[in-house]
Coordinates of C-alpha atoms and ligand atoms in Angstrom, one line a residue:
M13 CA 0.2 -0.2 -0.2
T14 CA 1.4 3.3 -0.9
A15 CA -0.4 6.4 1.5
Q16 CA -2.6 9.2 0.1
I17 CA -1.0 12.5 0.9
I18 CA -2.7 14.8 3.4
D19 CA -2.0 18.0 1.5
G20 CA -1.8 21.0 4.1
K21 CA -1.0 23.5 1.7
A22 CA -4.0 22.9 -0.6
L23 CA -6.2 22.7 2.2
S24 CA -4.6 25.6 3.7
K25 CA -5.0 27.4 0.9
Q26 CA -8.8 26.6 0.5
L27 CA -9.6 27.5 4.0
R28 CA -7.9 31.0 3.1
V29 CA -10.0 31.7 0.2
G30 CA -13.0 31.2 2.6
F31 CA -11.5 33.8 5.2
R32 CA -11.3 36.7 2.6
E33 CA -15.5 36.6 2.6
R34 CA -15.2 36.6 6.1
V35 CA -13.3 39.4 6.3
D36 CA -15.3 41.2 3.7
H37 CA -18.3 40.2 5.8
L38 CA -16.5 42.0 8.9
A39 CA -16.0 44.9 6.8
D40 CA -19.2 45.5 6.3
Q41 CA -20.0 46.1 9.8
G42 CA -17.2 48.6 10.1
V43 CA -14.6 45.8 11.7
Q44 CA -11.3 44.9 10.2
P45 CA -9.5 42.1 12.0
G46 CA -6.4 42.6 13.8
L47 CA -3.4 40.6 15.2
A48 CA -0.8 41.7 17.4
V49 CA 2.6 39.7 17.1
I50 CA 5.2 40.4 19.9
L51 CA 8.6 39.3 19.4
V52 CA 11.4 39.6 22.0
G53 CA 14.9 39.4 21.1
D54 CA 16.3 38.6 17.8
N55 CA 16.1 34.8 17.7
P56 CA 16.4 33.6 13.8
A57 CA 13.9 31.2 14.0
S58 CA 11.0 33.3 15.6
R59 CA 12.3 36.2 13.2
V60 CA 11.1 33.6 10.4
Y61 CA 7.6 32.2 12.2
V62 CA 7.0 35.8 12.8
G63 CA 7.3 37.1 9.2
N64 CA 5.5 34.1 8.2
K65 CA 2.1 35.0 10.2
I66 CA 2.7 38.9 9.0
K67 CA 2.5 37.7 5.5
A68 CA -0.4 35.6 6.0
C69 CA -2.4 38.6 7.7
E70 CA -1.5 40.6 4.6
E71 CA -2.9 37.7 2.5
C72 CA -6.1 37.4 4.5
G73 CA -6.7 41.0 4.8
V74 CA -6.1 40.9 8.1
R75 CA -4.1 43.9 10.1
S76 CA -1.0 42.9 11.6
F77 CA 0.8 44.9 14.1
H78 CA 4.1 43.8 14.5
I79 CA 6.0 44.7 18.2
A80 CA 9.7 44.0 18.3
L81 CA 11.0 44.2 21.5
P82 CA 14.9 44.0 22.4
A83 CA 16.0 41.0 24.0
D84 CA 17.0 42.8 27.0
T85 CA 13.2 44.2 27.2
P86 CA 12.2 43.5 31.3
Q87 CA 9.4 41.6 31.9
A88 CA 7.3 44.5 33.2
E89 CA 7.5 46.5 30.2
V90 CA 6.7 43.2 27.9
L91 CA 3.1 43.0 30.4
A92 CA 2.9 46.9 29.8
T93 CA 2.7 46.3 25.9
I94 CA 0.3 43.4 26.4
A95 CA -1.7 45.4 28.7
R96 CA -2.0 48.2 25.9
L97 CA -3.0 46.1 23.2
N98 CA -5.6 44.1 25.7
A99 CA -7.0 47.5 25.8
D100 CA -6.7 48.2 22.1
P101 CA -10.0 47.5 20.0
A102 CA -8.4 47.3 17.1
V103 CA -6.7 44.1 18.1
H104 CA -8.5 40.9 18.2
G105 CA -5.6 38.8 18.5
I106 CA -2.4 39.0 20.4
L107 CA 0.3 36.6 21.0
I108 CA 3.8 36.4 21.9
Q109 CA 6.2 34.7 20.1
L110 CA 8.0 31.6 22.3
P111 CA 10.9 31.1 23.0
L112 CA 11.5 34.0 25.4
P113 CA 14.7 35.6 26.6
P114 CA 15.4 33.6 30.0
H115 CA 14.6 36.7 32.3
I116 CA 10.8 36.6 31.1
E117 CA 8.8 34.1 33.1
P118 CA 6.6 32.5 30.1
R119 CA 3.5 31.5 32.4
A120 CA 3.2 35.5 33.8
V121 CA 3.3 36.6 30.1
L122 CA 0.7 34.2 28.8
E123 CA -1.7 34.9 31.7
A124 CA -1.4 38.7 31.0
I125 CA -3.0 38.2 27.6
S126 CA -6.8 38.6 27.8
V127 CA -8.5 35.4 27.3
H128 CA -10.6 37.5 24.6
K129 CA -7.6 37.9 22.3
D130 CA -5.1 34.8 23.0
V131 CA -5.6 33.5 19.7
D132 CA -2.6 30.9 20.5
G133 CA -4.8 29.1 23.0
F134 CA -2.1 29.2 25.5
H135 CA -4.1 30.7 28.4
L136 CA -4.9 28.9 31.4
Y137 CA -8.4 29.7 30.4
N138 CA -8.3 28.1 27.3
V139 CA -6.2 25.6 28.1
G140 CA -8.8 24.5 30.6
G141 CA -11.4 24.6 28.4
L142 CA -9.9 22.0 26.6
V143 CA -9.7 20.0 29.5
V144 CA -13.9 20.2 29.7
G145 CA -14.4 20.4 25.7
N146 CA -15.2 24.1 25.7
T147 CA -12.5 26.3 24.6
I148 CA -12.9 29.6 23.3
F149 CA -9.6 29.1 21.0
P150 CA -8.1 26.1 20.2
P151 CA -4.5 25.8 20.3
C152 CA -3.3 26.3 16.4
T153 CA -1.3 23.4 15.4
P154 CA -3.5 20.7 17.4
Y155 CA -6.3 22.5 15.4
G156 CA -4.7 22.6 12.1
V157 CA -3.8 18.3 12.5
Q158 CA -8.0 18.1 13.6
L159 CA -9.2 19.8 10.5
L160 CA -6.3 17.7 8.3
L161 CA -7.2 14.2 10.0
D162 CA -11.3 15.5 9.1
T163 CA -10.1 15.6 5.3
T164 CA -9.4 11.8 5.2
G165 CA -13.4 11.2 6.1
T166 CA -11.9 8.8 9.3
D167 CA -14.3 9.3 12.4
V168 CA -11.9 9.3 15.2
A169 CA -14.6 8.3 17.8
G170 CA -13.5 4.5 19.2
K171 CA -9.9 4.6 17.1
N172 CA -6.7 4.1 18.9
V173 CA -4.9 7.3 18.8
V174 CA -1.2 7.8 20.2
V175 CA 0.3 10.8 20.1
V176 CA 3.9 11.0 20.3
G177 CA 5.5 14.1 22.4
A178 CA 3.4 15.6 25.1
S179 CA 4.3 18.9 24.8
N180 CA 1.9 21.9 26.3
I181 CA 1.6 23.6 22.9
V182 CA 1.2 20.0 20.8
G183 CA 1.2 16.9 22.4
K184 CA -1.1 17.5 25.1
P185 CA -3.6 19.6 23.3
M186 CA -3.6 17.4 20.7
A187 CA -4.6 14.6 23.1
L188 CA -7.3 16.6 24.9
M189 CA -8.9 17.7 21.7
L190 CA -8.9 13.8 20.2
L191 CA -10.2 12.4 23.5
Q192 CA -13.3 14.9 23.5
R193 CA -14.1 13.5 20.1
E194 CA -13.9 9.8 21.7
A195 CA -10.8 8.1 20.3
T196 CA -8.8 6.4 22.7
V197 CA -5.6 8.2 23.0
T198 CA -2.2 7.1 24.5
I199 CA 0.7 10.1 25.1
C200 CA 4.2 9.0 24.5
H201 CA 6.9 10.9 25.6
A202 CA 11.0 10.8 26.1
K203 CA 10.4 8.6 29.4
T204 CA 8.1 6.2 27.7
R205 CA 9.4 2.7 27.3
D206 CA 9.3 0.6 24.1
L207 CA 7.7 3.4 22.3
A208 CA 7.1 0.9 19.2
Q209 CA 4.7 -1.5 21.8
H210 CA 2.3 1.5 21.8
T211 CA 2.8 3.1 18.1
I212 CA 2.1 -0.1 16.6
L213 CA -1.1 -0.4 17.8
A214 CA -2.4 3.3 16.4
D215 CA -5.2 4.0 13.7
I216 CA -4.0 7.3 14.1
L217 CA 0.0 8.0 14.6
I218 CA 0.5 12.0 15.7
V219 CA 4.3 12.4 16.0
A220 CA 5.1 16.0 17.6
A221 CA 8.8 15.0 19.3
G222 CA 11.3 17.2 17.2
K223 CA 13.4 13.6 16.6
P224 CA 14.0 12.9 12.8
G225 CA 14.0 9.4 11.9
L226 CA 11.8 8.7 15.3
I227 CA 9.2 6.6 13.8
V228 CA 10.3 4.0 11.2
P229 CA 8.0 1.7 9.2
Q230 CA 8.0 -1.1 11.7
M231 CA 6.6 0.9 14.1
V232 CA 3.3 1.4 12.2
K233 CA 0.3 -0.4 11.8
Q234 CA -0.3 -1.4 8.4
G235 CA -3.0 1.4 6.7
A236 CA -2.6 3.6 10.1
I237 CA -3.1 7.2 9.7
V238 CA 0.0 8.9 10.3
I239 CA 0.2 13.0 10.9
D240 CA 4.1 14.3 11.2
V241 CA 4.0 17.7 13.3
G242 CA 7.8 17.7 13.7
I243 CA 10.2 20.4 11.8
N244 CA 13.7 19.4 11.8
R245 CA 16.4 20.9 10.1
L246 CA 19.3 18.4 9.1
T247 CA 22.6 19.5 10.3
D248 CA 24.7 16.9 9.0
G249 CA 25.2 13.9 6.0
P250 CA 24.4 14.4 2.4
N251 CA 21.1 16.0 3.3
A252 CA 22.2 18.8 5.7
G253 CA 20.3 21.9 5.5
K254 CA 16.9 19.9 4.5
I255 CA 13.9 20.3 6.5
V256 CA 12.1 16.8 7.8
G257 CA 9.8 15.6 10.2
D258 CA 9.8 12.8 12.7
V259 CA 8.6 10.4 10.5
D260 CA 10.8 8.2 8.1
F261 CA 8.7 9.7 4.9
D262 CA 9.9 7.1 2.6
G263 CA 9.6 4.0 4.3
V264 CA 6.3 4.9 6.4
K265 CA 4.3 6.3 3.6
E266 CA 4.4 2.4 2.2
K267 CA 2.6 1.2 5.1
A268 CA 0.2 4.0 6.3
S269 CA -3.0 5.0 4.2
W270 CA -2.9 8.6 4.5
I271 CA 0.6 10.7 5.7
T272 CA 1.4 14.2 6.0
P273 CA 4.2 15.3 4.3
V274 CA 7.2 17.8 5.6
P275 CA 7.4 20.5 4.5
G276 CA 3.8 21.1 3.1
G277 CA 1.8 19.0 5.9
V278 CA 1.0 20.3 9.4
G279 CA 3.4 23.6 8.8
P280 CA 1.0 25.3 6.5
M281 CA -2.4 24.6 9.0
T282 CA -0.6 26.1 11.7
V283 CA -0.5 29.5 10.6
T284 CA -4.0 29.2 9.1
M285 CA -5.4 28.2 11.9
L286 CA -3.9 31.3 13.7
I287 CA -5.5 33.5 11.2
E288 CA -8.9 31.6 11.6
N289 CA -8.4 32.1 15.7
T290 CA -8.3 35.8 15.0
L291 CA -11.2 35.8 12.9
R292 CA -13.6 34.1 15.2
S293 CA -12.3 36.7 17.7
A294 CA -13.0 39.5 15.5
E295 CA -16.5 38.0 15.2
R296 CA -17.0 37.4 18.8
T297 CA -16.6 41.0 19.6
L298 CA -18.8 41.9 17.3
R299 CA -21.2 39.8 18.5
M300 CA -20.5 41.0 21.9
R301 CA -20.9 44.3 20.9
Q302 CA -24.3 43.8 19.6
A303 CA -25.4 41.5 22.2
D304 CA -27.6 43.3 24.9
D305 CA -27.5 40.6 27.2
F306 CA -24.1 40.0 27.0
Q307 CA -23.4 40.3 30.9
E308 CA -26.0 37.4 31.1
W309 CA -24.0 34.8 28.5
E310 CA -20.6 35.2 28.9
A311 CA -18.9 33.5 31.9
P312 CA -17.8 36.0 34.4
I313 CA -14.0 35.1 34.2
L314 CA -14.0 36.2 30.9
K315 CA -14.6 39.7 32.4
N316 CA -11.1 40.0 33.7
G317 CA -9.2 39.9 30.5
Ligands
NAP428 P1 9.1 19.9 23.0 O1 8.4 21.2 23.5 O2 10.5 19.9 22.7 O3 8.4 18.9 22.9 C1 8.9 17.7 22.5 C2 8.3 16.4 23.1 O4 8.3 15.0 22.7 C3 7.9 16.4 24.7 O5 7.1 15.6 25.4 C4 9.2 14.9 24.5 O6 9.0 14.1 25.5 C5 8.9 14.3 23.3 N1 10.1 13.4 23.2 C6 11.4 13.7 22.6 N2 11.9 12.6 22.6 C7 11.6 11.8 22.2 C8 11.2 10.3 21.7 N3 12.5 9.8 21.5 N4 10.4 9.7 22.1 C9 9.1 9.8 22.5 N5 8.9 11.2 22.6 C10 9.9 12.1 22.5 O7 8.4 20.5 21.5 P2 7.1 20.5 20.7 O8 7.2 22.0 20.6 O9 5.8 20.3 20.9 O10 7.2 20.5 18.8 C11 7.4 19.4 18.7 C12 8.1 19.0 17.1 O11 7.1 19.8 16.5 C13 9.3 19.8 16.8 O12 10.2 19.5 15.7 C14 8.9 21.3 16.4 O13 9.6 21.8 15.7 C15 7.8 21.0 15.6 N6 6.5 21.9 15.7 C16 5.9 22.0 14.6 C17 4.8 22.7 14.3 C18 4.1 22.9 12.9 O14 3.6 23.9 12.7 N7 4.4 22.2 12.1 C19 4.5 23.6 15.3 C20 4.9 23.3 16.5 C21 5.8 22.3 16.7 P3 9.5 14.8 27.4 O15 8.3 15.6 27.7 O16 9.6 13.4 28.2 O17 10.6 15.6 27.4

């Protein structure tokens, strides 16, 4: 069997066409969605990620606010910047590019973002929402994976899903989202003993470990759906400089029923879901403005942000 390719680039493009219509609809009501991206320091990879997000905003008609702060910016100043953006009605989404310089406590910064504008979905309120199956903004990468899975036409209910990687931004929220859809979910991490013993049982295998070549064909069940979240730049060998995932794509595609390539799989979806969340936030703000009974239907905790 040779797997069918799950094309994240094509799905992303299709979704962005739909975004234009939503942006036009918001414009008719006097709203232009706005996304603020804060970069502290000059990490080259972060600069590229931020650049991609700004570019996606331009493509979709979303106004972007790029706030570049020097690496030695005191935490208090970063918090003050966030407070200003929280209060700015032109800003519907705020994200702070991770990682942050060591003197800044990521949790303090993430919790400072208004839950109404937390389009990365990293605020504890949104993380907690995932646990009870009712988050406002699902985190972008797992959200994108979920849509990629949907394109295969697979109902995940009752399926064995194995998530390799347990980070707060990918593995854990991914597992919670699929648990919510009634999959039987196993989470593996660096201390998991005999990884293959788990992965071989997966109807759906999602890999987000950041380890090139971690998943080889012997670890994959015949006919499994394999989603490779990993993004790794090879540093040596004949393919030095090449971007690869965590899965041995050439080997595993002969066993899987569906597989995502790297690049062109999950990567494009992450930025697209960020725009989706920003539009959702703008639409939500508009609804709040229009609803007389907003005070009653909005949960009290949301009024703090
Ligand atoms: P992370 O914070 O470094 O977490 C990696 C996770 O993988 C940890 O839970 C770690 O276990 C686990 N792990 C590491 N080695 C393992 C092994 N040999 N076997 C099993 N589990 C192992 O990374 P992340 O931020 O989640 O990102 C993971 C990968 O996805 C990276 O390549 C990153 O570049 C990529 N990524 C891609 C996108 C995208 O848009 N496509 C978005 C985000 C991240 P412990 O918890 O035990 O340490």
